[in-house]
mmCIF file of C-alpha atoms and ligand atoms in Angstrom:
data_model
loop_
_atom_site.group_PDB
_atom_site.id
_atom_site.type_symbol
_atom_site.label_atom_id
_atom_site.label_comp_id
_atom_site.label_asym_id
_atom_site.label_seq_id
_atom_site.Cartn_x
_atom_site.Cartn_y
_atom_site.Cartn_z
ATOM 1 C CA MET A 316 15.223 6.292 -6.672
ATOM 2 C CA ILE A 317 12.921 5.779 -9.634
ATOM 3 C CA GLU A 318 12.839 8.495 -12.277
ATOM 4 C CA ILE A 319 10.161 8.313 -14.943
ATOM 5 C CA SER A 320 10.792 10.881 -17.688
ATOM 6 C CA GLU A 321 8.150 11.756 -20.267
ATOM 7 C CA VAL A 322 7.100 8.178 -20.792
ATOM 8 C CA SER A 323 4.435 7.416 -23.379
ATOM 9 C CA LYS A 324 2.838 4.133 -24.305
ATOM 10 C CA SER A 325 -0.017 3.467 -26.699
ATOM 11 C CA PHE A 326 -1.928 0.366 -27.694
ATOM 12 C CA ASP A 327 -3.378 0.225 -31.198
ATOM 13 C CA GLY A 328 -2.936 3.965 -31.590
ATOM 14 C CA ARG A 329 -4.647 4.814 -28.271
ATOM 15 C CA GLN A 330 -2.446 6.427 -25.657
ATOM 16 C CA ALA A 331 -2.497 4.607 -22.334
ATOM 17 C CA ILE A 332 0.376 6.677 -20.860
ATOM 18 C CA SER A 333 1.014 10.221 -22.090
ATOM 19 C CA GLU A 334 4.372 11.887 -21.465
ATOM 20 C CA LEU A 335 4.226 10.983 -17.806
ATOM 21 C CA SER A 336 7.050 12.134 -15.551
ATOM 22 C CA LEU A 337 7.379 11.120 -11.918
ATOM 23 C CA THR A 338 10.148 10.630 -9.384
ATOM 24 C CA VAL A 339 9.754 8.246 -6.479
ATOM 25 C CA ASN A 340 12.347 8.510 -3.736
ATOM 26 C CA ASN A 341 14.044 5.656 -1.941
ATOM 27 C CA GLY A 342 11.920 4.430 0.934
ATOM 28 C CA GLU A 343 8.832 6.303 -0.219
ATOM 29 C CA PHE A 344 5.335 4.774 -0.180
ATOM 30 C CA ALA A 345 3.618 6.170 -3.275
ATOM 31 C CA ILE A 346 0.073 5.424 -4.352
ATOM 32 C CA LEU A 347 -1.123 5.557 -7.946
ATOM 33 C CA ILE A 348 -4.851 6.068 -7.955
ATOM 34 C CA GLY A 349 -7.242 6.497 -10.848
ATOM 35 C CA THR A 350 -10.379 5.140 -12.467
ATOM 36 C CA SER A 351 -10.400 1.877 -14.379
ATOM 37 C CA GLY A 352 -8.491 2.264 -17.642
ATOM 38 C CA SER A 353 -6.548 5.355 -16.518
ATOM 39 C CA GLY A 354 -3.191 3.639 -17.137
ATOM 40 C CA LYS A 355 -2.142 2.508 -13.649
ATOM 41 C CA SER A 356 -1.324 -1.109 -14.477
ATOM 42 C CA THR A 357 0.400 -0.069 -17.683
ATOM 43 C CA MET A 358 2.645 2.257 -15.687
ATOM 44 C CA LEU A 359 3.679 -0.530 -13.303
ATOM 45 C CA LYS A 360 4.361 -2.879 -16.204
ATOM 46 C CA LEU A 361 6.584 -0.261 -17.812
ATOM 47 C CA LEU A 362 8.532 -0.066 -14.554
ATOM 48 C CA ASN A 363 9.339 -3.754 -14.457
ATOM 49 C CA ARG A 364 9.707 -4.067 -18.228
ATOM 50 C CA LEU A 365 6.740 -6.291 -18.851
ATOM 51 C CA LEU A 366 6.069 -3.490 -21.363
ATOM 52 C CA GLU A 367 8.460 -1.171 -23.185
ATOM 53 C CA PRO A 368 7.650 2.550 -23.591
ATOM 54 C CA ASP A 369 7.179 4.072 -27.054
ATOM 55 C CA SER A 370 9.205 7.058 -25.914
ATOM 56 C CA GLY A 371 10.734 8.482 -22.766
ATOM 57 C CA GLY A 372 12.909 6.711 -20.234
ATOM 58 C CA ILE A 373 12.879 5.164 -16.769
ATOM 59 C CA ARG A 374 15.878 5.149 -14.464
ATOM 60 C CA LEU A 375 16.304 2.952 -11.410
ATOM 61 C CA HIS A 376 19.071 4.048 -9.025
ATOM 62 C CA GLY A 377 20.415 6.366 -11.711
ATOM 63 C CA LYS A 378 20.644 3.760 -14.452
ATOM 64 C CA ASN A 379 18.199 3.352 -17.338
ATOM 65 C CA ILE A 380 16.225 0.159 -16.747
ATOM 66 C CA VAL A 381 17.098 -1.127 -20.206
ATOM 67 C CA GLU A 382 20.723 -1.233 -19.034
ATOM 68 C CA HIS A 383 19.911 -3.411 -16.004
ATOM 69 C CA SER A 384 20.144 -7.141 -16.724
ATOM 70 C CA PRO A 385 16.843 -9.068 -16.422
ATOM 71 C CA GLU A 386 18.267 -10.782 -13.291
ATOM 72 C CA GLN A 387 19.106 -7.445 -11.702
ATOM 73 C CA LEU A 388 15.608 -6.141 -12.351
ATOM 74 C CA ARG A 389 13.996 -9.311 -11.016
ATOM 75 C CA ARG A 390 16.035 -9.087 -7.862
ATOM 76 C CA ARG A 391 15.527 -5.383 -7.309
ATOM 77 C CA ILE A 392 11.834 -5.099 -8.202
ATOM 78 C CA GLY A 393 9.152 -7.235 -6.552
ATOM 79 C CA TYR A 394 5.729 -7.371 -8.191
ATOM 80 C CA ALA A 395 2.407 -8.377 -6.656
ATOM 81 C CA ILE A 396 -0.923 -8.322 -8.465
ATOM 82 C CA GLN A 397 -4.570 -8.662 -7.536
ATOM 83 C CA SER A 398 -5.260 -11.958 -9.246
ATOM 84 C CA VAL A 399 -2.171 -13.126 -7.305
ATOM 85 C CA GLY A 400 -0.941 -15.202 -10.227
ATOM 86 C CA LEU A 401 0.250 -18.040 -8.016
ATOM 87 C CA PHE A 402 1.255 -21.109 -10.001
ATOM 88 C CA PRO A 403 -1.538 -23.590 -9.174
ATOM 89 C CA HIS A 404 0.591 -26.727 -9.385
ATOM 90 C CA TRP A 405 3.363 -25.329 -7.200
ATOM 91 C CA THR A 406 3.365 -25.405 -3.411
ATOM 92 C CA VAL A 407 3.446 -22.240 -1.359
ATOM 93 C CA GLU A 408 7.174 -22.820 -0.847
ATOM 94 C CA GLN A 409 7.839 -23.187 -4.567
ATOM 95 C CA ASN A 410 5.740 -20.139 -5.375
ATOM 96 C CA ILE A 411 7.500 -17.911 -2.849
ATOM 97 C CA GLY A 412 10.892 -19.290 -3.853
ATOM 98 C CA ALA A 413 10.340 -18.742 -7.590
ATOM 99 C CA VAL A 414 12.577 -15.699 -8.049
ATOM 100 C CA PRO A 415 15.306 -16.900 -5.647
ATOM 101 C CA ALA A 416 15.359 -20.198 -7.592
ATOM 102 C CA LEU A 417 15.737 -18.278 -10.868
ATOM 103 C CA LEU A 418 18.599 -16.390 -9.249
ATOM 104 C CA LYS A 419 20.091 -19.787 -8.330
ATOM 105 C CA TRP A 420 20.121 -19.343 -4.579
ATOM 106 C CA PRO A 421 21.158 -22.523 -2.677
ATOM 107 C CA LYS A 422 18.163 -24.662 -1.586
ATOM 108 C CA THR A 423 18.732 -24.151 2.141
ATOM 109 C CA ARG A 424 18.834 -20.389 1.723
ATOM 110 C CA ILE A 425 15.552 -20.483 -0.203
ATOM 111 C CA ARG A 426 13.937 -22.671 2.477
ATOM 112 C CA ASP A 427 15.059 -20.304 5.240
ATOM 113 C CA ARG A 428 13.831 -17.276 3.316
ATOM 114 C CA VAL A 429 10.421 -18.903 2.735
ATOM 115 C CA SER A 430 10.089 -19.632 6.479
ATOM 116 C CA GLU A 431 11.062 -16.091 7.348
ATOM 117 C CA LEU A 432 8.501 -14.592 4.950
ATOM 118 C CA LEU A 433 5.688 -16.936 5.989
ATOM 119 C CA GLU A 434 6.287 -15.893 9.574
ATOM 120 C CA LEU A 435 6.371 -12.224 8.623
ATOM 121 C CA LEU A 436 2.951 -12.617 6.993
ATOM 122 C CA HIS A 437 1.513 -14.643 9.867
ATOM 123 C CA LEU A 438 1.262 -17.976 8.048
ATOM 124 C CA PRO A 439 2.858 -20.651 10.260
ATOM 125 C CA PRO A 440 5.549 -22.172 7.952
ATOM 126 C CA ASP A 441 5.026 -25.809 8.970
ATOM 127 C CA GLU A 442 1.333 -25.544 8.288
ATOM 128 C CA PHE A 443 1.520 -23.675 4.992
ATOM 129 C CA ARG A 444 4.728 -24.336 3.071
ATOM 130 C CA HIS A 445 3.537 -27.566 1.451
ATOM 131 C CA ARG A 446 0.018 -26.423 0.598
ATOM 132 C CA TYR A 447 -1.174 -25.651 -2.898
ATOM 133 C CA PRO A 448 -2.872 -22.338 -3.783
ATOM 134 C CA ASP A 449 -6.351 -23.916 -3.936
ATOM 135 C CA GLN A 450 -5.898 -25.013 -0.312
ATOM 136 C CA LEU A 451 -5.685 -21.374 0.801
ATOM 137 C CA SER A 452 -8.304 -18.703 1.474
ATOM 138 C CA GLY A 453 -8.268 -15.538 -0.640
ATOM 139 C CA GLY A 454 -6.504 -13.603 2.088
ATOM 140 C CA GLN A 455 -3.890 -16.341 2.538
ATOM 141 C CA GLN A 456 -3.261 -16.428 -1.216
ATOM 142 C CA GLN A 457 -2.780 -12.686 -1.169
ATOM 143 C CA ARG A 458 -0.294 -13.013 1.683
ATOM 144 C CA VAL A 459 1.635 -15.606 -0.319
ATOM 145 C CA GLY A 460 1.580 -13.213 -3.294
ATOM 146 C CA VAL A 461 3.105 -10.474 -1.135
ATOM 147 C CA ALA A 462 5.673 -12.926 0.294
ATOM 148 C CA ARG A 463 6.618 -13.941 -3.233
ATOM 149 C CA ALA A 464 7.128 -10.317 -4.241
ATOM 150 C CA LEU A 465 9.408 -9.832 -1.214
ATOM 151 C CA ALA A 466 11.332 -13.083 -1.700
ATOM 152 C CA ALA A 467 14.565 -11.833 -3.226
ATOM 153 C CA ASP A 468 14.550 -8.815 -0.918
ATOM 154 C CA PRO A 469 13.947 -6.270 -3.694
ATOM 155 C CA ASP A 470 14.399 -2.600 -2.876
ATOM 156 C CA VAL A 471 11.315 -1.685 -4.904
ATOM 157 C CA LEU A 472 7.903 -3.252 -4.486
ATOM 158 C CA LEU A 473 5.241 -2.737 -7.168
ATOM 159 C CA MET A 474 1.746 -3.726 -6.096
ATOM 160 C CA ASP A 475 -1.179 -3.669 -8.477
ATOM 161 C CA GLU A 476 -4.443 -3.599 -6.498
ATOM 162 C CA PRO A 477 -3.005 -6.329 -4.290
ATOM 163 C CA PHE A 478 -5.936 -6.395 -1.866
ATOM 164 C CA GLY A 479 -8.692 -5.652 -4.347
ATOM 165 C CA ALA A 480 -10.621 -8.880 -4.092
ATOM 166 C CA LEU A 481 -10.626 -9.204 -0.306
ATOM 167 C CA ASP A 482 -13.320 -8.631 2.276
ATOM 168 C CA PRO A 483 -12.928 -5.392 4.268
ATOM 169 C CA VAL A 484 -11.643 -7.090 7.445
ATOM 170 C CA THR A 485 -8.926 -9.131 5.743
ATOM 171 C CA ARG A 486 -8.089 -6.164 3.610
ATOM 172 C CA ALA A 487 -7.614 -3.847 6.584
ATOM 173 C CA SER A 488 -5.362 -6.339 8.316
ATOM 174 C CA LEU A 489 -3.189 -6.826 5.216
ATOM 175 C CA GLN A 490 -2.966 -3.061 4.757
ATOM 176 C CA GLN A 491 -1.766 -2.814 8.336
ATOM 177 C CA GLU A 492 0.843 -5.517 7.705
ATOM 178 C CA LEU A 493 2.042 -3.811 4.568
ATOM 179 C CA ALA A 494 2.363 -0.507 6.436
ATOM 180 C CA ASN A 495 4.470 -2.313 9.034
ATOM 181 C CA ILE A 496 6.630 -3.998 6.389
ATOM 182 C CA HIS A 497 7.224 -0.597 4.849
ATOM 183 C CA LYS A 498 8.107 0.903 8.209
ATOM 184 C CA VAL A 499 10.614 -1.770 9.187
ATOM 185 C CA SER A 500 12.112 -2.508 5.761
ATOM 186 C CA GLY A 501 12.344 1.000 4.341
ATOM 187 C CA LYS A 502 11.473 -0.392 0.916
ATOM 188 C CA THR A 503 10.245 1.814 -1.873
ATOM 189 C CA ILE A 504 6.644 0.868 -2.569
ATOM 190 C CA ILE A 505 4.428 1.912 -5.451
ATOM 191 C CA LEU A 506 0.914 0.634 -4.937
ATOM 192 C CA VAL A 507 -1.955 0.933 -7.395
ATOM 193 C CA THR A 508 -5.522 1.215 -6.140
ATOM 194 C CA HIS A 509 -8.835 2.758 -7.099
ATOM 195 C CA ASP A 510 -9.890 2.959 -3.441
ATOM 196 C CA VAL A 511 -9.314 6.394 -1.940
ATOM 197 C CA ASP A 512 -9.504 5.128 1.641
ATOM 198 C CA GLU A 513 -6.745 2.599 0.924
ATOM 199 C CA ALA A 514 -4.682 5.406 -0.625
ATOM 200 C CA LEU A 515 -5.202 7.673 2.391
ATOM 201 C CA ALA A 516 -4.458 4.880 4.855
ATOM 202 C CA LEU A 517 -1.188 3.829 3.230
ATOM 203 C CA GLY A 518 0.324 6.541 1.104
ATOM 204 C CA GLU A 519 2.860 9.218 1.921
ATOM 205 C CA ARG A 520 2.162 10.608 -1.523
ATOM 206 C CA ILE A 521 -0.913 10.075 -3.632
ATOM 207 C CA ILE A 522 -0.645 10.448 -7.393
ATOM 208 C CA LEU A 523 -3.943 10.629 -9.246
ATOM 209 C CA ILE A 524 -3.732 9.678 -12.893
ATOM 210 C CA ASP A 525 -6.319 9.987 -15.636
ATOM 211 C CA HIS A 526 -5.925 9.145 -19.323
ATOM 212 C CA GLY A 527 -2.291 8.310 -18.660
ATOM 213 C CA ARG A 528 -1.426 11.713 -17.189
ATOM 214 C CA ILE A 529 -0.889 12.941 -13.654
ATOM 215 C CA VAL A 530 -3.831 15.097 -12.594
ATOM 216 C CA GLN A 531 -2.698 15.905 -9.060
ATOM 217 C CA GLN A 532 -0.169 14.585 -6.606
ATOM 218 C CA GLY A 533 0.574 15.363 -2.999
ATOM 219 C CA ALA A 534 0.375 14.297 0.626
ATOM 220 C CA PRO A 535 -2.991 12.831 1.698
ATOM 221 C CA ARG A 536 -4.003 15.948 3.615
ATOM 222 C CA ASP A 537 -3.288 18.300 0.709
ATOM 223 C CA PHE A 538 -5.278 16.025 -1.527
ATOM 224 C CA LEU A 539 -8.286 16.273 0.755
ATOM 225 C CA LEU A 540 -8.007 19.994 1.471
ATOM 226 C CA SER A 541 -7.166 21.311 -1.984
ATOM 227 C CA PRO A 542 -8.449 19.126 -4.801
ATOM 228 C CA GLU A 543 -7.479 20.816 -8.043
ATOM 229 C CA ASN A 544 -10.456 19.895 -10.187
ATOM 230 C CA ASP A 545 -13.771 18.064 -10.249
ATOM 231 C CA LEU A 546 -12.204 14.684 -10.938
ATOM 232 C CA VAL A 547 -10.089 14.921 -7.783
ATOM 233 C CA ARG A 548 -13.061 16.250 -5.818
ATOM 234 C CA GLU A 549 -15.126 13.320 -6.976
ATOM 235 C CA PHE A 550 -12.360 10.935 -6.013
ATOM 236 C CA VAL A 551 -11.916 12.238 -2.492
ATOM 237 C CA GLY A 552 -15.696 12.235 -2.064
ATOM 238 C CA GLN A 553 -16.825 15.795 -1.365
ATOM 239 C CA SER A 554 -19.264 14.971 1.407
ATOM 240 C CA ASP A 555 -16.811 12.647 3.164
ATOM 241 C CA ILE A 556 -13.770 14.923 3.166
ATOM 242 C CA GLY A 557 -14.205 15.839 6.839
ATOM 243 C CA ILE A 558 -14.475 12.226 7.891
ATOM 244 C CA ARG A 559 -11.459 11.273 5.786
ATOM 245 C CA LEU A 560 -9.430 14.110 7.297
ATOM 246 C CA LEU A 561 -10.223 12.701 10.748
ATOM 247 C CA GLY A 562 -8.866 9.383 9.492
ATOM 248 C CA LEU A 563 -5.413 10.928 9.012
ATOM 249 C CA ASP A 564 -4.902 11.847 12.682
ATOM 250 C CA LYS A 565 -4.542 9.741 15.794
ATOM 251 C CA ILE A 566 -6.303 10.212 19.118
ATOM 252 C CA ALA A 567 -2.846 10.455 20.694
ATOM 253 C CA ASP A 568 -2.357 13.821 18.912
ATOM 254 C CA ARG A 569 -5.428 15.347 20.582
ATOM 255 C CA VAL A 570 -5.924 13.597 23.916
ATOM 256 C CA ARG A 571 -6.027 15.803 27.021
ATOM 257 C CA ALA A 572 -4.017 14.815 30.065
ATOM 258 C CA GLN A 573 -6.915 14.446 32.493
ATOM 259 C CA PRO A 574 -7.830 11.889 35.130
ATOM 260 C CA ALA A 575 -9.651 8.861 33.736
ATOM 261 C CA ILE A 576 -13.415 9.085 33.396
ATOM 262 C CA PRO A 577 -15.869 6.160 33.475
ATOM 263 C CA GLY A 578 -16.814 4.378 30.273
ATOM 264 C CA GLU A 579 -15.358 2.009 27.752
ATOM 265 C CA PRO A 580 -11.915 3.338 26.817
ATOM 266 C CA ILE A 581 -10.692 3.940 23.284
ATOM 267 C CA ARG A 582 -7.059 3.368 22.281
ATOM 268 C CA SER A 583 -4.779 6.327 21.695
ATOM 269 C CA ASN A 584 -3.486 4.814 18.435
ATOM 270 C CA SER A 585 -6.977 4.765 16.933
ATOM 271 C CA THR A 586 -7.798 7.464 14.395
ATOM 272 C CA LEU A 587 -10.024 10.451 15.078
ATOM 273 C CA ARG A 588 -12.388 8.913 12.545
ATOM 274 C CA GLU A 589 -12.793 5.937 14.850
ATOM 275 C CA ALA A 590 -13.262 8.332 17.755
ATOM 276 C CA LEU A 591 -16.033 10.151 15.876
ATOM 277 C CA SER A 592 -17.749 6.866 15.367
ATOM 278 C CA ALA A 593 -17.478 6.067 19.083
ATOM 279 C CA PHE A 594 -18.844 9.502 20.066
ATOM 280 C CA VAL A 595 -21.831 9.118 17.773
ATOM 281 C CA THR A 596 -22.697 5.484 18.486
ATOM 282 C CA ARG A 597 -22.300 5.852 22.257
ATOM 283 C CA LYS A 598 -23.875 9.315 22.380
ATOM 284 C CA GLU A 599 -21.027 10.558 24.586
ATOM 285 C CA HIS A 600 -19.261 13.929 24.667
ATOM 286 C CA SER A 601 -16.030 12.563 26.108
ATOM 287 C CA LEU A 602 -14.205 9.265 25.988
ATOM 288 C CA PRO A 603 -11.578 7.767 28.291
ATOM 289 C CA VAL A 604 -8.373 7.023 26.357
ATOM 290 C CA VAL A 605 -5.848 4.257 27.055
ATOM 291 C CA ASP A 606 -2.375 3.720 25.587
ATOM 292 C CA GLU A 607 -1.156 0.586 23.788
ATOM 293 C CA HIS A 608 -0.620 -1.131 27.156
ATOM 294 C CA GLY A 609 -4.182 -0.436 28.195
ATOM 295 C CA LEU A 610 -3.120 2.184 30.759
ATOM 296 C CA PRO A 611 -5.110 5.413 31.180
ATOM 297 C CA ALA A 612 -3.821 8.100 28.813
ATOM 298 C CA GLY A 613 -6.331 10.907 29.370
ATOM 299 C CA VAL A 614 -9.631 12.019 27.911
ATOM 300 C CA LEU A 615 -10.771 12.959 24.407
ATOM 301 C CA HIS A 616 -13.596 15.483 24.132
ATOM 302 C CA PHE A 617 -15.866 15.794 21.120
ATOM 303 C CA ALA A 618 -14.590 19.336 20.448
ATOM 304 C CA ASP A 619 -11.041 17.978 20.232
ATOM 305 C CA LEU A 620 -11.944 16.506 16.843
ATOM 306 C CA LEU A 621 -11.685 20.063 15.503
ATOM 307 C CA GLY A 622 -8.177 20.846 16.668
ATOM 308 C CA LYS A 623 -5.439 20.615 19.241
ATOM 309 C CA PRO A 624 -6.669 21.548 22.741
ATOM 310 C CA SER A 625 -3.480 23.511 23.476
ATOM 311 C CA GLY A 626 -4.205 25.919 20.601
ATOM 312 C CA ARG A 627 -7.360 27.368 22.193
ATOM 313 C CA PRO A 628 -8.315 28.830 25.538
ATOM 314 C CA ARG A 629 -10.650 26.647 27.587
HETATM 315 N N1 ADP B 1199 -2.091 -5.173 -23.659
HETATM 316 C C1 ADP B 1199 -2.965 -4.236 -24.026
HETATM 317 N N2 ADP B 1199 -3.442 -4.161 -25.291
HETATM 318 C C2 ADP B 1199 -4.298 -3.184 -25.684
HETATM 319 N N3 ADP B 1199 -4.750 -2.223 -24.847
HETATM 320 C C3 ADP B 1199 -4.320 -2.245 -23.576
HETATM 321 C C4 ADP B 1199 -3.408 -3.247 -23.086
HETATM 322 N N4 ADP B 1199 -3.159 -2.995 -21.784
HETATM 323 C C5 ADP B 1199 -3.873 -1.902 -21.463
HETATM 324 N N5 ADP B 1199 -4.571 -1.446 -22.524
HETATM 325 C C6 ADP B 1199 -5.436 -0.240 -22.550
HETATM 326 O O1 ADP B 1199 -4.717 0.818 -21.980
HETATM 327 C C7 ADP B 1199 -5.550 1.616 -21.115
HETATM 328 C C8 ADP B 1199 -4.974 1.616 -19.704
HETATM 329 O O2 ADP B 1199 -5.115 0.309 -19.157
HETATM 330 P P1 ADP B 1199 -4.585 -0.079 -17.714
HETATM 331 O O3 ADP B 1199 -3.212 0.450 -17.540
HETATM 332 O O4 ADP B 1199 -4.764 -1.534 -17.540
HETATM 333 O O5 ADP B 1199 -5.594 0.746 -16.785
HETATM 334 P P2 ADP B 1199 -5.852 0.613 -15.210
HETATM 335 O O6 ADP B 1199 -4.876 -0.334 -14.627
HETATM 336 O O7 ADP B 1199 -5.712 2.020 -14.703
HETATM 337 O O8 ADP B 1199 -7.273 0.148 -15.072
HETATM 338 C C9 ADP B 1199 -6.932 1.004 -21.224
HETATM 339 O O9 ADP B 1199 -7.641 1.738 -22.186
HETATM 340 C C10 ADP B 1199 -6.668 -0.410 -21.679
HETATM 341 O O10 ADP B 1199 -7.747 -0.896 -22.418
HETATM 342 MG MG1 MG B 1200 -5.221 -2.095 -13.584
#
């Protein structure tokens, strides 16, 4: 658990973080969102002690972070940033193994860990371990950055706009991978973004900060349905709220158990937002649905976008 208590930090007399308090539970995926300059990066840097607060305290697993040794913090907190920060003259293997090497792991253990992480992030180890950062695409560099943050198996992962510079396709696939890593590893993740769709796609809790203070926090749905002020409304995009709400639910939650109908099927693990798009582009009122094995799973009707079929008489 991470407990941030009334932390303040200013630079040259200007407050970047103002008496901010926040608790993040073990295994939680929390998103810090805010405009540029709102204090997001500063908050992450306070968590891993790249910066020290002017006042207030931060506890990790019940112990003030100033009482953890630098090694302990390095092992327990992984950090990934947008500009990746890979060392250009180090190979992929050396970059990923940087923290384990600092922690004096044996060479064979580091090599095995690098292979394991490259595989996890879909970079074939034999092909990639000896490359240098400039021999990688942006998306591959970002994967290596994530692998490096995971290297010493930290229980907390801090990610500062890790996918910011990527094209939408690569970005979506890395988001998916990160969601899977979170699901299987149970790690605590705090991710910073200014992209509301990324926040909604990934976060269990979204925390909007402005001028170094928390403006609103809550589950994605609450954020969309009850924005507390104009800033939040602007962030969630008033005219797109309905579409974003559809993005939070899966077709599987609404599909009707009916015999298959003709047409190109849509997968039950797609979102209702994707279904809306299919309805509109194909000019259809109903779509055949298949499960993850491609087997018929029923039919989704346009009206089902509004609610569960079982709740209403037909
Ligand atoms: N090292 C620094 N020196 C002086 N000012 C800084 C420093 N780091 C951040 N700031 C200022 O603190 C505020 C918050 O910055 P930052 O946390 O980087 O915002 P964000 O990541 O949300 O864009 C900004 O006004 C920024 O200019
Ligand atoms: Mg920043």
